Short mmCIF file of C-alpha atoms in Angstrom, two decimals:
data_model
loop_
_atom_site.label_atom_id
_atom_site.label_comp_id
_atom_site.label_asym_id
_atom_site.label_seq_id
_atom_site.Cartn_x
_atom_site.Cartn_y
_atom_site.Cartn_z
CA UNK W 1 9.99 -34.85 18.17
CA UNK W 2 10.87 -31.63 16.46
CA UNK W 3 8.04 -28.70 16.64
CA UNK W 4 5.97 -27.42 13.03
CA UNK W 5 7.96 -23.99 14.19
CA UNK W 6 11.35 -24.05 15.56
CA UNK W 7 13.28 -21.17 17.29
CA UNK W 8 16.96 -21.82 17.26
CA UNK W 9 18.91 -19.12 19.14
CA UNK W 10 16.77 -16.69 17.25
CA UNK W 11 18.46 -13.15 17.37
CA UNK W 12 17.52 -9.94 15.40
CA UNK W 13 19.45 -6.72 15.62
CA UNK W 14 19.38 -3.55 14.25
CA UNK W 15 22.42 -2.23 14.23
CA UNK W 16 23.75 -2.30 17.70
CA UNK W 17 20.03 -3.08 18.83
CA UNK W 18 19.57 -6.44 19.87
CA UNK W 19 15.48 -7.23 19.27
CA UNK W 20 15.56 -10.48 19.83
CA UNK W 21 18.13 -12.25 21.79
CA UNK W 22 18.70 -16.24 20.80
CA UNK W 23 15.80 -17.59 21.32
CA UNK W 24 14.55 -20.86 21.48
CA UNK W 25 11.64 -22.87 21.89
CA UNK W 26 9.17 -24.56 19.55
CA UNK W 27 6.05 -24.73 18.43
CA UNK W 28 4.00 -27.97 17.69
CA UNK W 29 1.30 -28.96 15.40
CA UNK W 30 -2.27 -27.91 16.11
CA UNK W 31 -1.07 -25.66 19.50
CA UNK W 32 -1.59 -22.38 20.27
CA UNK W 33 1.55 -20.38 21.38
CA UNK W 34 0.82 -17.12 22.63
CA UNK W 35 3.76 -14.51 23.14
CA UNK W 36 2.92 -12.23 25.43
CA UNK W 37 5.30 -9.21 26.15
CA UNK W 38 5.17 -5.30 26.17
CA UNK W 39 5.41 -2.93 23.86
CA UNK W 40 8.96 -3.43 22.76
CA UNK W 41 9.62 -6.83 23.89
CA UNK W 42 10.31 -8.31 20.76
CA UNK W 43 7.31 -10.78 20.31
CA UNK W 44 6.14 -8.97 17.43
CA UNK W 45 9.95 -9.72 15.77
CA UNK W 46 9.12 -13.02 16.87
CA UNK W 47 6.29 -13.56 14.37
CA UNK W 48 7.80 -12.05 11.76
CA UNK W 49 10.15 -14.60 11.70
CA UNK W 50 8.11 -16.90 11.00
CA UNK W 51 7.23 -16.38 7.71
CA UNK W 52 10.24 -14.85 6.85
CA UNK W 53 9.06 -11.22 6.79
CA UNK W 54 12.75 -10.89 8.28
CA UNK W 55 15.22 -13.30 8.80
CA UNK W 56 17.08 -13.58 11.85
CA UNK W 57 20.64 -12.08 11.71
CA UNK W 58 21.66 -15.14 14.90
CA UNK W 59 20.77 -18.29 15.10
CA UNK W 60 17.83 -19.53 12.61
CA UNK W 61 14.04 -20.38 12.33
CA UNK W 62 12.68 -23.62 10.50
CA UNK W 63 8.87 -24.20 9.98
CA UNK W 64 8.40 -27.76 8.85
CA UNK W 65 11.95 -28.84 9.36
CA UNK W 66 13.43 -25.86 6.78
CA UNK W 67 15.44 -22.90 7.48
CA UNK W 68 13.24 -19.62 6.39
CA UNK W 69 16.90 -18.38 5.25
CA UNK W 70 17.06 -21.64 2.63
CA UNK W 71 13.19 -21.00 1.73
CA UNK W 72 11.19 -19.75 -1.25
CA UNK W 73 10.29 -16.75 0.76
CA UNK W 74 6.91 -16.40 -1.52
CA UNK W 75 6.00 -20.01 -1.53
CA UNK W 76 6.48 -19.89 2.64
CA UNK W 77 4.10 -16.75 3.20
CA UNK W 78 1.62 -18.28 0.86
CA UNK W 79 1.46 -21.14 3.16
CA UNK W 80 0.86 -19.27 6.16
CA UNK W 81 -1.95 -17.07 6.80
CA UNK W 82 -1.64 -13.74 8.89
CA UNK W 83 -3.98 -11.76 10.47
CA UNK W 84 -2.88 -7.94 11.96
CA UNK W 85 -4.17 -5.49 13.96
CA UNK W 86 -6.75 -3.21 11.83
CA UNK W 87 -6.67 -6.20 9.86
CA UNK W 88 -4.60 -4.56 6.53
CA UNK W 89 -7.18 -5.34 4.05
CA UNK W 90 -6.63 -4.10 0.43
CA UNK W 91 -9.28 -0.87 0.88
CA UNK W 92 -9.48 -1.02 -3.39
CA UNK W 93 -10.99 -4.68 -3.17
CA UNK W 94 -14.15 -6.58 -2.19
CA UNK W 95 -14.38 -8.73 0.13
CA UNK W 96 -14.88 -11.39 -1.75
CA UNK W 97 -11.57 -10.54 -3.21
CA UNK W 98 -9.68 -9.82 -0.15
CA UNK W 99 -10.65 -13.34 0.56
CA UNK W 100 -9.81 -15.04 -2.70
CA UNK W 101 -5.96 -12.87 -2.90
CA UNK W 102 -4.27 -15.91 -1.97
CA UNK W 103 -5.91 -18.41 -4.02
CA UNK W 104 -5.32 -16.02 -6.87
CA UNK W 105 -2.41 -15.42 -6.18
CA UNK W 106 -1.45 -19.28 -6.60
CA UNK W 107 -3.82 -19.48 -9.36
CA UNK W 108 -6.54 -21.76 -8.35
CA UNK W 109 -9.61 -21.85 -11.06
CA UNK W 110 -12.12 -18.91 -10.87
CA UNK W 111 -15.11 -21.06 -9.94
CA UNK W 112 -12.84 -23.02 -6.96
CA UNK W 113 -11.98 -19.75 -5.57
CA UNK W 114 -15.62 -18.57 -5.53
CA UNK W 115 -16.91 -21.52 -3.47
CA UNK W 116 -13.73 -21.14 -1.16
CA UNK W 117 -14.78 -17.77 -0.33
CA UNK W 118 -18.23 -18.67 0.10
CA UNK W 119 -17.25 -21.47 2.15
CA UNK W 120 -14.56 -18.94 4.39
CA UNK W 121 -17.24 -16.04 4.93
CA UNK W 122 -19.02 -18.81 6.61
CA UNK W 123 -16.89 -20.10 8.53
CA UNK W 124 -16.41 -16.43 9.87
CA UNK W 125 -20.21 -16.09 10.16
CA UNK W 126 -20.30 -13.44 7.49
CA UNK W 127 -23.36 -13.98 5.59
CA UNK W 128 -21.65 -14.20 1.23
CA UNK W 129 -24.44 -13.11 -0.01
CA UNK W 130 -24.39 -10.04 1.91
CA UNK W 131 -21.09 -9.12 2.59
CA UNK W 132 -19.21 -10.56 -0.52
CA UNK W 133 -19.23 -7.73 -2.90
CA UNK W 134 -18.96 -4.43 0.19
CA UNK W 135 -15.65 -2.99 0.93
CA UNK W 136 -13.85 -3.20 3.53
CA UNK W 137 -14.89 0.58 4.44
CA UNK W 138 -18.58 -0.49 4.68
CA UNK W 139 -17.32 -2.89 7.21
CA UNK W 140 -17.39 -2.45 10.91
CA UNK W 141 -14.20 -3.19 13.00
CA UNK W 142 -15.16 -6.57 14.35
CA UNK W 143 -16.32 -7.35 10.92
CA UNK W 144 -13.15 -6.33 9.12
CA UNK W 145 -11.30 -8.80 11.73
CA UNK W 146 -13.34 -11.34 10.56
CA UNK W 147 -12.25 -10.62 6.88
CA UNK W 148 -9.01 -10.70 7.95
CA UNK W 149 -9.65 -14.18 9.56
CA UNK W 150 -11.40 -15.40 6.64
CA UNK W 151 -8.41 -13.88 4.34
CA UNK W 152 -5.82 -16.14 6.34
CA UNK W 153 -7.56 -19.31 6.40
CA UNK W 154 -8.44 -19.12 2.41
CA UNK W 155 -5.67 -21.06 1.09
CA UNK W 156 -5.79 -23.67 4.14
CA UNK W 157 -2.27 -22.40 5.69
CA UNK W 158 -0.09 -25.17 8.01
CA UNK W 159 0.13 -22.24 10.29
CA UNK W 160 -1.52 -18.94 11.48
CA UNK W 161 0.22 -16.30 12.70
CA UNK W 162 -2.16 -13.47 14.69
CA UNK W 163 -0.34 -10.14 15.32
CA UNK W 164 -2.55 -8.26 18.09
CA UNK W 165 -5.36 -8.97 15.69
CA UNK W 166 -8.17 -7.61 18.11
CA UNK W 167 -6.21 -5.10 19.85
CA UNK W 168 -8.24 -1.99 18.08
CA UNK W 169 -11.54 -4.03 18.71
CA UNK W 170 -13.87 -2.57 21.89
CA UNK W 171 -14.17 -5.30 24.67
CA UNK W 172 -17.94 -6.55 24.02
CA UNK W 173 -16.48 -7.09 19.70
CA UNK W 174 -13.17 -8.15 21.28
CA UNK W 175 -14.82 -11.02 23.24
CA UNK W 176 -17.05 -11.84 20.78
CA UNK W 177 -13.72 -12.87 18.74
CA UNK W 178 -12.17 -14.39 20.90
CA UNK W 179 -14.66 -17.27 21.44
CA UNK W 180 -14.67 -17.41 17.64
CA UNK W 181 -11.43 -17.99 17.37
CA UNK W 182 -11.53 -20.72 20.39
CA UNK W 183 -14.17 -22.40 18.16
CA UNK W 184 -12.65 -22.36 14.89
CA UNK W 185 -9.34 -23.40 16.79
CA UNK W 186 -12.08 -26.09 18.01
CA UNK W 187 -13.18 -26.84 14.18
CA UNK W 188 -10.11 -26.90 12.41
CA UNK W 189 -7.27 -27.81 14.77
CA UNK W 190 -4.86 -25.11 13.00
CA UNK W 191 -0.99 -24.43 14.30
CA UNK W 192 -1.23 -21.01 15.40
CA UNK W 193 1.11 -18.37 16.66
CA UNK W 194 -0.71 -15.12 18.42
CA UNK W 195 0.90 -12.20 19.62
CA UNK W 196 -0.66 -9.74 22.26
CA UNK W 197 0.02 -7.39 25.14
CA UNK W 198 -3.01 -8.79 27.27
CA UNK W 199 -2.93 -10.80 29.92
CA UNK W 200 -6.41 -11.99 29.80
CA UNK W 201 -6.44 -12.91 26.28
CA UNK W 202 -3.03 -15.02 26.41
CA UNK W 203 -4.70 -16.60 29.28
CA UNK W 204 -7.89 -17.44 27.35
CA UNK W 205 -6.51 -18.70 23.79
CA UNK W 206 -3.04 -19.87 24.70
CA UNK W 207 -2.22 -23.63 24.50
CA UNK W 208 1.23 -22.43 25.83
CA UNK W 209 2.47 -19.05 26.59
CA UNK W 210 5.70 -17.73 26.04
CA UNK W 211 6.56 -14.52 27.47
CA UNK W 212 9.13 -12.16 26.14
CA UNK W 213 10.55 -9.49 27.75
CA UNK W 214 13.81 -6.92 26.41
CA UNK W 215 13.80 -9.95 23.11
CA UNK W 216 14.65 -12.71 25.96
CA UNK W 217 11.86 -15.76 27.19
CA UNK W 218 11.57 -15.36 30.54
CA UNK W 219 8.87 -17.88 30.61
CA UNK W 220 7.15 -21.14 28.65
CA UNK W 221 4.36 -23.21 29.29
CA UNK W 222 0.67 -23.84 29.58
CA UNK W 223 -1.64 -20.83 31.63
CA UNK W 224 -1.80 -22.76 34.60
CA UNK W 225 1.90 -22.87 35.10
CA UNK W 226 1.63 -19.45 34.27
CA UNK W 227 -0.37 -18.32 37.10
CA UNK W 228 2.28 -19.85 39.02
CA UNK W 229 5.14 -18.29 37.87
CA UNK W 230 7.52 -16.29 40.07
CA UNK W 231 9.32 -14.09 37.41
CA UNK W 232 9.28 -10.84 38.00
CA UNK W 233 8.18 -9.61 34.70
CA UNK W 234 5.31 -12.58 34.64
CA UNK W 235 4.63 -11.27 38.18
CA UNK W 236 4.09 -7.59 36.39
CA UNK W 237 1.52 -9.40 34.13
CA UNK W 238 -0.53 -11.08 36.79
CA UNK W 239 -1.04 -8.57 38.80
CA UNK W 240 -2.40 -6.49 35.95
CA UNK W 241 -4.78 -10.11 35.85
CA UNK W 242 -5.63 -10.17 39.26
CA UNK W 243 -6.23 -6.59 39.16
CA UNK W 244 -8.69 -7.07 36.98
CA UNK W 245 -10.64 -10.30 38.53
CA UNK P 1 -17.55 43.08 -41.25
CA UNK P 2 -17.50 41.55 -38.22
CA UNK P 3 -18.26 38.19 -38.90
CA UNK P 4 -15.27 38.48 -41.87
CA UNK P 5 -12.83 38.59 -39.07
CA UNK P 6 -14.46 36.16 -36.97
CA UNK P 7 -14.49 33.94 -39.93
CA UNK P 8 -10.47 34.81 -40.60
CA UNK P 9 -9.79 34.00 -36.49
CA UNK P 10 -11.45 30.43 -36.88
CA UNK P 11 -10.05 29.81 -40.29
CA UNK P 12 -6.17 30.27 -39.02
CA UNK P 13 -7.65 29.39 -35.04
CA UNK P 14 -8.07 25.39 -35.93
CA UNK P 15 -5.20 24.77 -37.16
CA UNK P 16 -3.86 26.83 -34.17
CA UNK P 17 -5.68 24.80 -31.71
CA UNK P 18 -4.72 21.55 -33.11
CA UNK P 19 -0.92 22.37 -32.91
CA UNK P 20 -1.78 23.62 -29.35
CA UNK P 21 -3.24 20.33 -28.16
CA UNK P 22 -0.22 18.22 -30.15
CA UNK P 23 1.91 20.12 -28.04
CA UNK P 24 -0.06 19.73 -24.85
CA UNK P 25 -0.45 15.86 -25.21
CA UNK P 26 3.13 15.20 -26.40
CA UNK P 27 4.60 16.70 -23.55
CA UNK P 28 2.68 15.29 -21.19
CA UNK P 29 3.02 11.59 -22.66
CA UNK P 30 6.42 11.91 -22.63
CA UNK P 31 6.79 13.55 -18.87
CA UNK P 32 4.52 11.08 -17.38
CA UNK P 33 6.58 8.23 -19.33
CA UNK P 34 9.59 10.00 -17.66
CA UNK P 35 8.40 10.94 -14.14
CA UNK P 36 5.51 8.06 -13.15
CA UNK P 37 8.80 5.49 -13.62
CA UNK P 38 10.76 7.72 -12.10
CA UNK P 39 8.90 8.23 -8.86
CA UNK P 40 8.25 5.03 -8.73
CA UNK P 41 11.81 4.17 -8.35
CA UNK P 42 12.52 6.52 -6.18
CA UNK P 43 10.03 6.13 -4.03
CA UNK P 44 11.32 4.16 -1.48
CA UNK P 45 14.49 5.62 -1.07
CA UNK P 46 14.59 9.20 1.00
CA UNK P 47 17.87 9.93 -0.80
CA UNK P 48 17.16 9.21 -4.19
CA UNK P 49 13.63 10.85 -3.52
CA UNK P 50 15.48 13.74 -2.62
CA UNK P 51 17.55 14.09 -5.34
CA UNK P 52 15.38 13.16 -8.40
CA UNK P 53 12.41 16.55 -6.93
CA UNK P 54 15.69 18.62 -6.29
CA UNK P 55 16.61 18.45 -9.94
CA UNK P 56 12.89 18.62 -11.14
CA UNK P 57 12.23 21.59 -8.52
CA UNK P 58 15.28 23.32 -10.64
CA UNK P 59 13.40 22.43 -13.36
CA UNK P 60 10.50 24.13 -12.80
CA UNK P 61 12.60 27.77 -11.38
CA UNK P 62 13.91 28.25 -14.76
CA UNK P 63 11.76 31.32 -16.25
CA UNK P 64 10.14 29.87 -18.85
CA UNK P 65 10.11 32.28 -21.83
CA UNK P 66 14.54 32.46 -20.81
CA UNK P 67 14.19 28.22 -21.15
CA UNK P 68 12.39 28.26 -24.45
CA UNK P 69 15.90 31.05 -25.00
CA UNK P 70 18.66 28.49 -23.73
CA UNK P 71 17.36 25.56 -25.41
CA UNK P 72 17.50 27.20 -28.89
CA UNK P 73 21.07 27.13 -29.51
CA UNK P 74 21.63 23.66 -27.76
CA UNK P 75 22.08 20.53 -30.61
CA UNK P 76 19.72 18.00 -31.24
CA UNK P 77 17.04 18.72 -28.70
CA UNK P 78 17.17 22.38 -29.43
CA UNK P 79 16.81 25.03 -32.21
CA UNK P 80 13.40 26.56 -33.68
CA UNK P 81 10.01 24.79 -33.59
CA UNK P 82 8.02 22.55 -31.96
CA UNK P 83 9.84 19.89 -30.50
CA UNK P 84 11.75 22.50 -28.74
CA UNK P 85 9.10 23.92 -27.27
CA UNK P 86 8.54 19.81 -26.43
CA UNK P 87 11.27 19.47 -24.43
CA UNK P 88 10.69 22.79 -22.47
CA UNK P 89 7.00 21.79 -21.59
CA UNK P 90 8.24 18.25 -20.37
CA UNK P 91 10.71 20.31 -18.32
CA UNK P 92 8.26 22.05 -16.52
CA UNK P 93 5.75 19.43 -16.35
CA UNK P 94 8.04 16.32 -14.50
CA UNK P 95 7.43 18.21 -10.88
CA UNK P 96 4.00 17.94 -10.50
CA UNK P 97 3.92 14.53 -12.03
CA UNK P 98 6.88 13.27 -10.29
CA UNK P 99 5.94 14.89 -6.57
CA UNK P 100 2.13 12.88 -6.95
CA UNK P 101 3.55 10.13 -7.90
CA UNK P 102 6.07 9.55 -4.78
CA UNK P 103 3.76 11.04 -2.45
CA UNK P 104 0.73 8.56 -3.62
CA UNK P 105 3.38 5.65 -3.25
CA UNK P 106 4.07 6.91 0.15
CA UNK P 107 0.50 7.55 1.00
CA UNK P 108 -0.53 3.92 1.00
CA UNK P 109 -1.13 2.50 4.55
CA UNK P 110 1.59 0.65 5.89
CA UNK P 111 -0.55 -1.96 6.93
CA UNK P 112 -1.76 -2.32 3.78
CA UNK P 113 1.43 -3.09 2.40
CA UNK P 114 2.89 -4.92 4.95
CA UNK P 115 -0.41 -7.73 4.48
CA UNK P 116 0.81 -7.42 1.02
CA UNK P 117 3.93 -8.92 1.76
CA UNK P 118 2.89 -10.93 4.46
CA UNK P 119 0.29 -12.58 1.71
CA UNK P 120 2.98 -14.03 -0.30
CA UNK P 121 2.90 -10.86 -3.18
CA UNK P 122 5.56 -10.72 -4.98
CA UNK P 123 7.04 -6.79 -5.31
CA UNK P 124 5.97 -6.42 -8.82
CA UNK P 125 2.23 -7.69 -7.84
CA UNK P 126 2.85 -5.35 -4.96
CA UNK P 127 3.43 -2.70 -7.07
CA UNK P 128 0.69 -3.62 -9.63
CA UNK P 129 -2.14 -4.71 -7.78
CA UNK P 130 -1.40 -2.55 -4.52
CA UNK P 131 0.54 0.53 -4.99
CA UNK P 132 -0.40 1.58 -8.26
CA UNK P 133 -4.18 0.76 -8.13
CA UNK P 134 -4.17 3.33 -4.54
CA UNK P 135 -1.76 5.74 -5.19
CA UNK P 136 -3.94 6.35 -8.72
CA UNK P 137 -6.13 9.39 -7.75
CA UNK P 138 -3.14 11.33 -6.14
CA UNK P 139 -0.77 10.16 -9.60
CA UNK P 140 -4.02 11.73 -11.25
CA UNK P 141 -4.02 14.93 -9.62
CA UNK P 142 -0.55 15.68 -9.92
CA UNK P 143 -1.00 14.82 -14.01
CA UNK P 144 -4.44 17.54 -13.94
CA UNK P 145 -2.08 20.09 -12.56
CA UNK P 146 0.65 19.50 -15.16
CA UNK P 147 -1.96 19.21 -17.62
CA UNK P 148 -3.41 22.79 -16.78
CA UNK P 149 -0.19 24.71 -16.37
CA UNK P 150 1.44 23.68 -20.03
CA UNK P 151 -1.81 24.37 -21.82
CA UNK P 152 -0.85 27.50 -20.23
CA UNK P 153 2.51 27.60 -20.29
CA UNK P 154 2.40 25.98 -24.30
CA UNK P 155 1.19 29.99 -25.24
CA UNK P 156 4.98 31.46 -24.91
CA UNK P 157 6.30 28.45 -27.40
CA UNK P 158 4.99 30.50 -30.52
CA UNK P 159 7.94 32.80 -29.20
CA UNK P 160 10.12 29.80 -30.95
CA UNK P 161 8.23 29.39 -33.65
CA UNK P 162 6.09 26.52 -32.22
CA UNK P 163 2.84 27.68 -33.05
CA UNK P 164 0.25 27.12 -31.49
CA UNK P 165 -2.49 29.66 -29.79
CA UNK P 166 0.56 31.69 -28.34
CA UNK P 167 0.48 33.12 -32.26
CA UNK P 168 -2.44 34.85 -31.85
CA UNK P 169 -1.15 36.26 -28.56
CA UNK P 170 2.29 37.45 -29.57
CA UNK P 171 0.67 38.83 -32.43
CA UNK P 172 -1.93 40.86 -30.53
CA UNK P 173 0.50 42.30 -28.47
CA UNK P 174 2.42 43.36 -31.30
CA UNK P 175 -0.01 45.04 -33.39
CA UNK P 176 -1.83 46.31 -30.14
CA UNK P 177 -5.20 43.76 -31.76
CA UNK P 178 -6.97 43.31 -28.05
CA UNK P 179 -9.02 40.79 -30.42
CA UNK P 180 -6.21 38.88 -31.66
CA UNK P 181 -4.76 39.02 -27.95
CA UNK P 182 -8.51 37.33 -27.39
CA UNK P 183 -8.38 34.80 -29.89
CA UNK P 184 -5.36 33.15 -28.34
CA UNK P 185 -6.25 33.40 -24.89
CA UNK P 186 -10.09 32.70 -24.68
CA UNK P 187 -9.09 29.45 -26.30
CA UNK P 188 -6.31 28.55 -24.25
CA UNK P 189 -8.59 29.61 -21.29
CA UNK P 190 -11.36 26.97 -22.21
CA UNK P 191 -8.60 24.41 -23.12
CA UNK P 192 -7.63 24.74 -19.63
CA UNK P 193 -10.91 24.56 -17.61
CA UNK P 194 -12.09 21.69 -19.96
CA UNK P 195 -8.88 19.35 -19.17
CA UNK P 196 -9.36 20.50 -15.32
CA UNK P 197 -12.83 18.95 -15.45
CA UNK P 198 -12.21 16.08 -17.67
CA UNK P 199 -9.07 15.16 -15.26
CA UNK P 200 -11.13 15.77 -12.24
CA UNK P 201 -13.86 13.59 -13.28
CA UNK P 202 -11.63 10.72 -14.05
CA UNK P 203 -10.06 10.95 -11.06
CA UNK P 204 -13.25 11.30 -8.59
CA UNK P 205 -14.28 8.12 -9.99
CA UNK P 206 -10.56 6.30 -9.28
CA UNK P 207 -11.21 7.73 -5.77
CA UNK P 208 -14.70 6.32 -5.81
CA UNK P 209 -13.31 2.54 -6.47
#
């Protein structure tokens, strides 16, 4: 059975720069897949992909069965919600209408998108009636994530793509979102794609990891299997794991 | 006595004033209908960006009082009068105008735009709900400067028979009248200072959004 997300020989280059090198592998409903890579590995590219914030220039990428390259690239990105690192909220609106964007974007009625946002700065536990009309400036870090969280899920996506969103968090905030996210995976059984450099966290959220390394998978499949591995550049992650234990 | 020629300044200073501030406004209307678009265009592309403040820097070297000069004999946008003087003041006024305006599009946080994109924005809501909204208060400052200098600058157009508070000046200095020179340039002084607050308060309260 074909995956929600499929990689087909996936390649991006820049010029002479190969990013990502034909990659495959897929993604299916309701998992987590967590690339995990350095800085420069390509995983980042990866996600991108996905909702066609580039296409690939090799190979292609279908999300529910359909080439992003044949796709209403505006339709496709309002079906997926994205959360980044520092979380890329609009600093000129309100939280409530950071929230709503996407809804109002696709035009949804006034009153609907007021009880959606109610209903997603719950979900994030984010009080509405006390955080619905601050900026995003009045906002600590950890609470800005959660904006950013609450942003994504507004317009009930198929898929969530997570781009090092709690890599500028400290580690007490940082945990704190993490089991969050485990319990809103938990809640609402969401397809998600998450991107990050650390070991502990792939370990933690992944369903799957796949890890990435010079734009090539060197390695796919669930954490255990992935403390198992014998690849040198998973072997370079563990330790860093171990390390740490 | 004195009064009499206080009451002569004011009688031939309104009129004055009024062709001061028609000058003023049309030029910058029409160089902020020019330049806003214009940066905005160009904006996102370091060559274009390049050229379009190249030309306006040239713009802006030209001594003004030898501009006002060149453009008289020209056809059509030149000769004597005011909407010479117009197309001088527009001259001088697309830098400022044009440099805010690419450097508040580039000023807005990456991130920022790239969630824009990544929410399924189209590049005109982008632009309209995104770019415009937060490069505002540095589009704003670039239009107070502008603003300031051709009040200014609008006193050498009587040169051209423009009018404007520059008569009172040009006419001072000819008949050596320091209170003439006055008339023409306390006016123009205040003109100044009050569009320099008026500008800055609108645009602390963009930034305060």
């Amino acid at each position: 059975m074909p995956g929600l997300i499929e990689f087909r020989n996936a390649t991006y280059r820049i010029g002479e720069r190969t990013i990502l090198d034909k990659l495959t592998l897929s993604v299916a409903a309701e998992e987590t897949l967590v690339l995990l890579g350095r800085s420069g590995s390509g995983k980042t590219t990866a996600l991108r992909l996905v909702n066609g914030m580039i296409l690939p220039t090799g190979g292609e990428l279908l999300v529910d069965g359909k080439a992003t390259a044949n796709s209403d690239l505006i339709a496709l990105r309002r079906s997926i919600g994205y959360v980044i690192q520092e979380s890329g909220l609009f600093p000129h609106f309100t939280v409530e209408q950071n929230v709503g964007l996407v809804p109002q974007l696709e035009s949804w009625a006034p009153e609907r998108i007021a009880a959606r946002v109610r209903e997603m700065l719950q979900k994030v536990s984010l009080p509405p009636d006390e955080f619905a009309q601050r900026f995003p400036r009045q906002l600590s870090g950890g609470q800005r994530q959660r904006v950013g969280v609450a942003r994504a899920l507004a317009a009930d996506p198929k898929v969530l793509l997570f781009d090092e969103p709690f890599g500028a968090l400290d580690p007490v905030t940082r945990l704190d979102l993490q089991r969050e996210f485990l319990r809103l995976r938990a809640e609402l059984g969401k397809t998600s794609v998450f991107v990050t450099h650390d070991v502990r966290e792939a370990i933690k959220l992944g369903t799957r990891i796949a890890l990435l390394d010079a734009g090539q998978l060197r390695f796919i499949g669930a954490p255990a299997e992935f403390l198992a591995c014998r690849e040198p550049e998973a072997r370079a992650f563990l330790e860093v794991f171990e390390d740490a234990q | 006595m004195l009064s009499d020629v206080l009451q002569d300044l004011l009688e031939e200073g309104l009129p004055l004033l009024l062709e001061h501030l028609v000058l003023v406004l049309s030029s910058i209307l029409i160089a902020s209908a020019i330049a806003i678009p214009l940066g905005i265009a160009v904006a996102g592309n370091a060559r274009w960006r390049g050229l379009a403040i190249g030309i306006a820097n040239i713009g802006q070297t030209i001594p003004s009082l030898a501009l006002f000069g060149f453009l008289i004999p020209i056809p059509y946008i030149g000769g004597i009068g005011q909407h010479t003087a117009i197309v001088a003041l527009v001259v001088y006024a697309l830098l400022p105008i044009l440099r805010s305006t690419v450097t508040g599009i580039l000023g807005v946080d990456p991130a920022v735009r790239d969630s824009a994109v990544a929410m399924g924005m189209t590049n005109r809501q982008i632009l309209r709900k995104v770019e415009l909204p937060l490069a505002a208060p540095v589009i704003l400052s670039g239009l107070r400067i502008a603003t300031v200098t051709t009040i200014g600058t609008a006193t050498i157009a009587a040169a051209i028979g423009a009018g404007g508070l520059g008569v009172f000046i040009f006419r001072g200095i000819a008949s050596v009248d320091k209170v003439q020179i006055l008339a023409g340039a306390i006016p123009a002084a205040l003109l100044a200072l009050g569009a320099d607050g008026l500008l800055g308060w609108i645009e602390r309260r963009c930034v305060s959004v």
